[in-house]
PDB file of C-alpha atoms in Angstrom:
ATOM      1  CA  MET B 151      15.373 -26.408  -1.011  1.00  0.00           C
ATOM      2  CA  ASN B 152      16.354 -28.099  -4.236  1.00  0.00           C
ATOM      3  CA  ILE B 153      15.039 -27.310  -7.710  1.00  0.00           C
ATOM      4  CA  LEU B 154      12.680 -30.311  -7.804  1.00  0.00           C
ATOM      5  CA  GLU B 155      10.959 -29.196  -4.586  1.00  0.00           C
ATOM      6  CA  ILE B 156      10.569 -25.694  -6.018  1.00  0.00           C
ATOM      7  CA  ILE B 157       9.046 -27.002  -9.263  1.00  0.00           C
ATOM      8  CA  ILE B 158       6.663 -29.305  -7.379  1.00  0.00           C
ATOM      9  CA  GLY B 159       5.711 -26.397  -5.090  1.00  0.00           C
ATOM     10  CA  LEU B 160       4.960 -24.170  -8.073  1.00  0.00           C
ATOM     11  CA  ALA B 161       2.886 -26.897  -9.739  1.00  0.00           C
ATOM     12  CA  VAL B 162       0.904 -27.469  -6.555  1.00  0.00           C
ATOM     13  CA  ALA B 163       0.417 -23.700  -6.168  1.00  0.00           C
ATOM     14  CA  PHE B 164      -0.949 -23.532  -9.722  1.00  0.00           C
ATOM     15  CA  THR B 165      -3.327 -26.426  -9.100  1.00  0.00           C
ATOM     16  CA  CYS B 166      -4.565 -25.102  -5.761  1.00  0.00           C
ATOM     17  CA  THR B 167      -5.182 -21.594  -7.004  1.00  0.00           C
ATOM     18  CA  VAL B 168      -7.046 -22.905 -10.036  1.00  0.00           C
ATOM     19  CA  GLY B 169      -9.291 -24.749  -7.570  1.00  0.00           C
ATOM     20  CA  PHE B 170      -9.836 -21.576  -5.595  1.00  0.00           C
ATOM     21  CA  GLY B 171     -10.480 -19.745  -8.857  1.00  0.00           C
ATOM     22  CA  ILE B 172     -13.339 -22.147  -9.510  1.00  0.00           C
ATOM     23  CA  CYS B 173     -14.761 -21.352  -6.062  1.00  0.00           C
ATOM     24  CA  PHE B 174     -14.519 -17.614  -6.736  1.00  0.00           C
ATOM     25  CA  GLY B 175     -16.417 -17.822 -10.010  1.00  0.00           C
ATOM     26  CA  ILE B 176     -13.651 -17.389 -12.535  1.00  0.00           C
ATOM     27  CA  ARG B 177     -14.718 -18.678 -15.939  1.00  0.00           C
ATOM     28  CA  LYS B 178     -12.967 -21.829 -17.060  1.00  0.00           C
ATOM     29  CA  GLU B 179     -11.213 -20.143 -19.980  1.00  0.00           C
ATOM     30  CA  GLU B 180      -9.648 -17.712 -17.472  1.00  0.00           C
ATOM     31  CA  LEU B 181      -8.674 -20.188 -14.757  1.00  0.00           C
ATOM     32  CA  TYR B 182      -5.085 -20.191 -15.921  1.00  0.00           C
ATOM     33  CA  LEU B 183      -4.911 -16.561 -14.724  1.00  0.00           C
ATOM     34  CA  ALA B 184      -5.768 -17.684 -11.202  1.00  0.00           C
ATOM     35  CA  GLY B 185      -3.137 -20.405 -11.481  1.00  0.00           C
ATOM     36  CA  LEU B 186      -0.523 -17.902 -12.616  1.00  0.00           C
ATOM     37  CA  ALA B 187      -1.381 -15.713  -9.611  1.00  0.00           C
ATOM     38  CA  GLY B 188      -0.609 -18.650  -7.327  1.00  0.00           C
ATOM     39  CA  VAL B 189       2.637 -19.435  -9.116  1.00  0.00           C
ATOM     40  CA  LEU B 190       3.692 -15.792  -8.876  1.00  0.00           C
ATOM     41  CA  THR B 191       2.887 -15.621  -5.169  1.00  0.00           C
ATOM     42  CA  ARG B 192       4.683 -18.904  -4.470  1.00  0.00           C
ATOM     43  CA  ALA B 193       7.733 -17.772  -6.452  1.00  0.00           C
ATOM     44  CA  VAL B 194       7.894 -14.597  -4.361  1.00  0.00           C
ATOM     45  CA  ILE B 195       7.639 -16.624  -1.145  1.00  0.00           C
ATOM     46  CA  VAL B 196      10.424 -19.014  -2.205  1.00  0.00           C
ATOM     47  CA  THR B 197      12.660 -16.138  -3.297  1.00  0.00           C
ATOM     48  CA  CYS B 198      12.120 -14.160  -0.099  1.00  0.00           C
ATOM     49  CA  GLU B 199      12.636 -17.219   2.112  1.00  0.00           C
ATOM     50  CA  SER B 200      15.881 -18.014   0.315  1.00  0.00           C
ATOM     51  CA  LEU B 201      17.022 -14.455   1.050  1.00  0.00           C
ATOM     52  CA  GLY B 202      16.362 -15.076   4.744  1.00  0.00           C
ATOM     53  CA  MET B 203      13.470 -12.650   5.177  1.00  0.00           C
ATOM     54  CA  GLU B 204      11.131 -12.857   8.144  1.00  0.00           C
ATOM     55  CA  ARG B 205       7.620 -14.200   7.612  1.00  0.00           C
ATOM     56  CA  PHE B 206       5.930 -10.812   8.073  1.00  0.00           C
ATOM     57  CA  LEU B 207       8.088  -9.183   5.407  1.00  0.00           C
ATOM     58  CA  TYR B 208       7.799 -11.918   2.793  1.00  0.00           C
ATOM     59  CA  THR B 209       4.062 -12.211   3.397  1.00  0.00           C
ATOM     60  CA  LEU B 210       3.695  -8.469   2.888  1.00  0.00           C
ATOM     61  CA  ILE B 211       5.772  -8.510  -0.303  1.00  0.00           C
ATOM     62  CA  ALA B 212       3.975 -11.550  -1.725  1.00  0.00           C
ATOM     63  CA  ALA B 213       0.547 -10.047  -0.955  1.00  0.00           C
ATOM     64  CA  ALA B 214       1.537  -6.744  -2.570  1.00  0.00           C
ATOM     65  CA  ILE B 215       2.826  -8.464  -5.705  1.00  0.00           C
ATOM     66  CA  GLY B 216      -0.230 -10.750  -5.881  1.00  0.00           C
ATOM     67  CA  THR B 217      -2.486  -7.699  -5.571  1.00  0.00           C
ATOM     68  CA  LEU B 218      -0.477  -5.905  -8.256  1.00  0.00           C
ATOM     69  CA  TYR B 219      -0.996  -8.895 -10.542  1.00  0.00           C
ATOM     70  CA  ALA B 220      -4.734  -8.833  -9.780  1.00  0.00           C
ATOM     71  CA  GLU B 221      -4.913  -5.087 -10.485  1.00  0.00           C
ATOM     72  CA  ILE B 222      -3.228  -5.516 -13.863  1.00  0.00           C
ATOM     73  CA  VAL B 223      -5.300  -8.544 -14.904  1.00  0.00           C
ATOM     74  CA  GLY B 224      -8.549  -7.055 -13.588  1.00  0.00           C
ATOM     75  CA  ARG B 225      -7.994  -3.776 -15.429  1.00  0.00           C
ATOM     76  CA  HIS B 226      -7.010  -5.521 -18.634  1.00  0.00           C
ATOM     77  CA  ARG B 227     -10.162  -7.668 -18.517  1.00  0.00           C
ATOM     78  CA  THR B 228     -12.332  -4.888 -17.014  1.00  0.00           C
ATOM     79  CA  GLU B 229     -13.396  -7.125 -14.160  1.00  0.00           C
ATOM     80  CA  PRO B 230     -13.264  -6.737 -10.373  1.00  0.00           C
ATOM     81  CA  ILE B 231      -9.787  -7.309  -9.008  1.00  0.00           C
ATOM     82  CA  ALA B 232     -11.133  -9.264  -6.021  1.00  0.00           C
ATOM     83  CA  LYS B 233     -11.737 -12.159  -8.372  1.00  0.00           C
ATOM     84  CA  TYR B 234      -7.982 -12.452  -8.898  1.00  0.00           C
ATOM     85  CA  VAL B 235      -6.737 -11.231  -5.506  1.00  0.00           C
ATOM     86  CA  TYR B 236      -8.305 -14.112  -3.596  1.00  0.00           C
ATOM     87  CA  PRO B 237      -6.514 -16.871  -5.523  1.00  0.00           C
ATOM     88  CA  ALA B 238      -3.267 -14.882  -5.344  1.00  0.00           C
ATOM     89  CA  VAL B 239      -3.280 -14.497  -1.559  1.00  0.00           C
ATOM     90  CA  VAL B 240      -4.903 -17.773  -0.513  1.00  0.00           C
ATOM     91  CA  LEU B 241      -1.480 -19.412  -0.403  1.00  0.00           C
ATOM     92  CA  LEU B 242      -0.364 -16.869   2.181  1.00  0.00           C
ATOM     93  CA  ILE B 243      -2.884 -17.943   4.818  1.00  0.00           C
ATOM     94  CA  PRO B 244      -0.775 -19.087   7.797  1.00  0.00           C
ATOM     95  CA  GLY B 245      -2.473 -22.428   8.457  1.00  0.00           C
ATOM     96  CA  ASP B 246       0.758 -23.983   9.694  1.00  0.00           C
ATOM     97  CA  ILE B 247       1.094 -21.393  12.431  1.00  0.00           C
ATOM     98  CA  LEU B 248      -2.555 -21.733  13.411  1.00  0.00           C
ATOM     99  CA  TYR B 249      -2.078 -25.505  13.695  1.00  0.00           C
ATOM    100  CA  LYS B 250       0.995 -25.057  15.907  1.00  0.00           C
ATOM    101  CA  MET B 251      -0.821 -22.542  18.066  1.00  0.00           C
ATOM    102  CA  ILE B 252      -3.829 -24.810  18.583  1.00  0.00           C
ATOM    103  CA  LEU B 253      -1.483 -27.677  19.417  1.00  0.00           C
ATOM    104  CA  ALA B 254       0.242 -25.441  21.975  1.00  0.00           C
ATOM    105  CA  ILE B 255      -3.148 -24.516  23.453  1.00  0.00           C
ATOM    106  CA  LEU B 256      -4.066 -28.185  23.794  1.00  0.00           C
ATOM    107  CA  THR B 257      -0.767 -28.974  25.510  1.00  0.00           C
ATOM    108  CA  PHE B 258      -0.892 -25.845  27.716  1.00  0.00           C
ATOM    109  CA  ASP B 259       2.479 -24.618  26.397  1.00  0.00           C
ATOM    110  CA  HIS B 260       2.142 -20.907  27.182  1.00  0.00           C
ATOM    111  CA  ALA B 261       5.469 -19.894  25.635  1.00  0.00           C
ATOM    112  CA  ALA B 262       4.563 -21.589  22.343  1.00  0.00           C
ATOM    113  CA  ILE B 263       1.073 -20.062  22.445  1.00  0.00           C
ATOM    114  CA  ASN B 264       2.527 -16.568  22.769  1.00  0.00           C
ATOM    115  CA  ALA B 265       5.174 -17.131  20.102  1.00  0.00           C
ATOM    116  CA  ASN B 266       2.735 -18.644  17.603  1.00  0.00           C
ATOM    117  CA  LEU B 267       0.040 -16.063  18.300  1.00  0.00           C
ATOM    118  CA  THR B 268       2.502 -13.253  17.639  1.00  0.00           C
ATOM    119  CA  LEU B 269       3.696 -14.888  14.418  1.00  0.00           C
ATOM    120  CA  LEU B 270       0.097 -15.589  13.335  1.00  0.00           C
ATOM    121  CA  LEU B 271      -0.989 -11.994  13.900  1.00  0.00           C
ATOM    122  CA  MET B 272       2.096 -10.619  12.133  1.00  0.00           C
ATOM    123  CA  SER B 273       1.469 -12.891   9.144  1.00  0.00           C
ATOM    124  CA  LEU B 274      -2.167 -11.837   8.913  1.00  0.00           C
ATOM    125  CA  PHE B 275      -1.156  -8.191   9.274  1.00  0.00           C
ATOM    126  CA  GLY B 276       1.375  -8.675   6.456  1.00  0.00           C
ATOM    127  CA  ILE B 277      -1.333 -10.055   4.165  1.00  0.00           C
ATOM    128  CA  ALA B 278      -3.704  -7.199   5.000  1.00  0.00           C
ATOM    129  CA  LEU B 279      -1.067  -4.504   4.602  1.00  0.00           C
ATOM    130  CA  GLY B 280       0.259  -6.014   1.371  1.00  0.00           C
ATOM    131  CA  CYS B 281      -3.232  -6.085  -0.115  1.00  0.00           C
ATOM    132  CA  MET B 282      -3.793  -2.444   0.869  1.00  0.00           C
ATOM    133  CA  ILE B 283      -0.523  -0.981  -0.409  1.00  0.00           C
ATOM    134  CA  THR B 284      -0.862  -1.760  -4.110  1.00  0.00           C
ATOM    135  CA  PRO B 285      -4.393  -0.381  -4.709  1.00  0.00           C
ATOM    136  CA  VAL B 286      -3.316   2.951  -3.198  1.00  0.00           C
ATOM    137  CA  PHE B 287      -1.032   3.483  -6.187  1.00  0.00           C
ATOM    138  CA  PHE B 288      -3.755   2.476  -8.657  1.00  0.00           C
ATOM    139  CA  ARG B 289      -6.526   4.647  -7.155  1.00  0.00           C
ATOM    140  CA  PRO B 290      -5.656   7.784  -9.187  1.00  0.00           C
ATOM    141  CA  PHE B 291      -6.066   5.773 -12.390  1.00  0.00           C
ATOM    142  CA  ARG B 292      -9.462   4.254 -11.596  1.00  0.00           C
ATOM    143  CA  ARG B 293     -12.315   4.960 -13.955  1.00  0.00           C
ATOM    144  CA  LYS B 294     -15.311   6.649 -12.431  1.00  0.00           C
TER     145      LYS B 294
END
């Protein structure tokens, strides 16, 4: 992946997560925070892929870092972190794998169905686990 592709990918990530930020009710003067969450998540994905990590691992790491970002921003602004977690992790949704799996189902390719289903479930598990790890460390510091 060359530098131009990385820059375009980061710009698209910013734009997409700003759009999702609008859907999740983030005020327009704070939309850049949603965009930065997407850029951060995308940067983690690109870095981990370049290091040769498996999809489960880089999805887990990116979700954990995106959730960490949401925790920090949410605490600083005294707002719910969910508002910032959703834009941060939306880029991790494995739509490409789901597409390949559905295509395999339509063509009755059982080996591809099994391979894609396993990868899809591992990716979703990575997102879920990554989003659960970070708040565990912040729980002792929550205000009551």
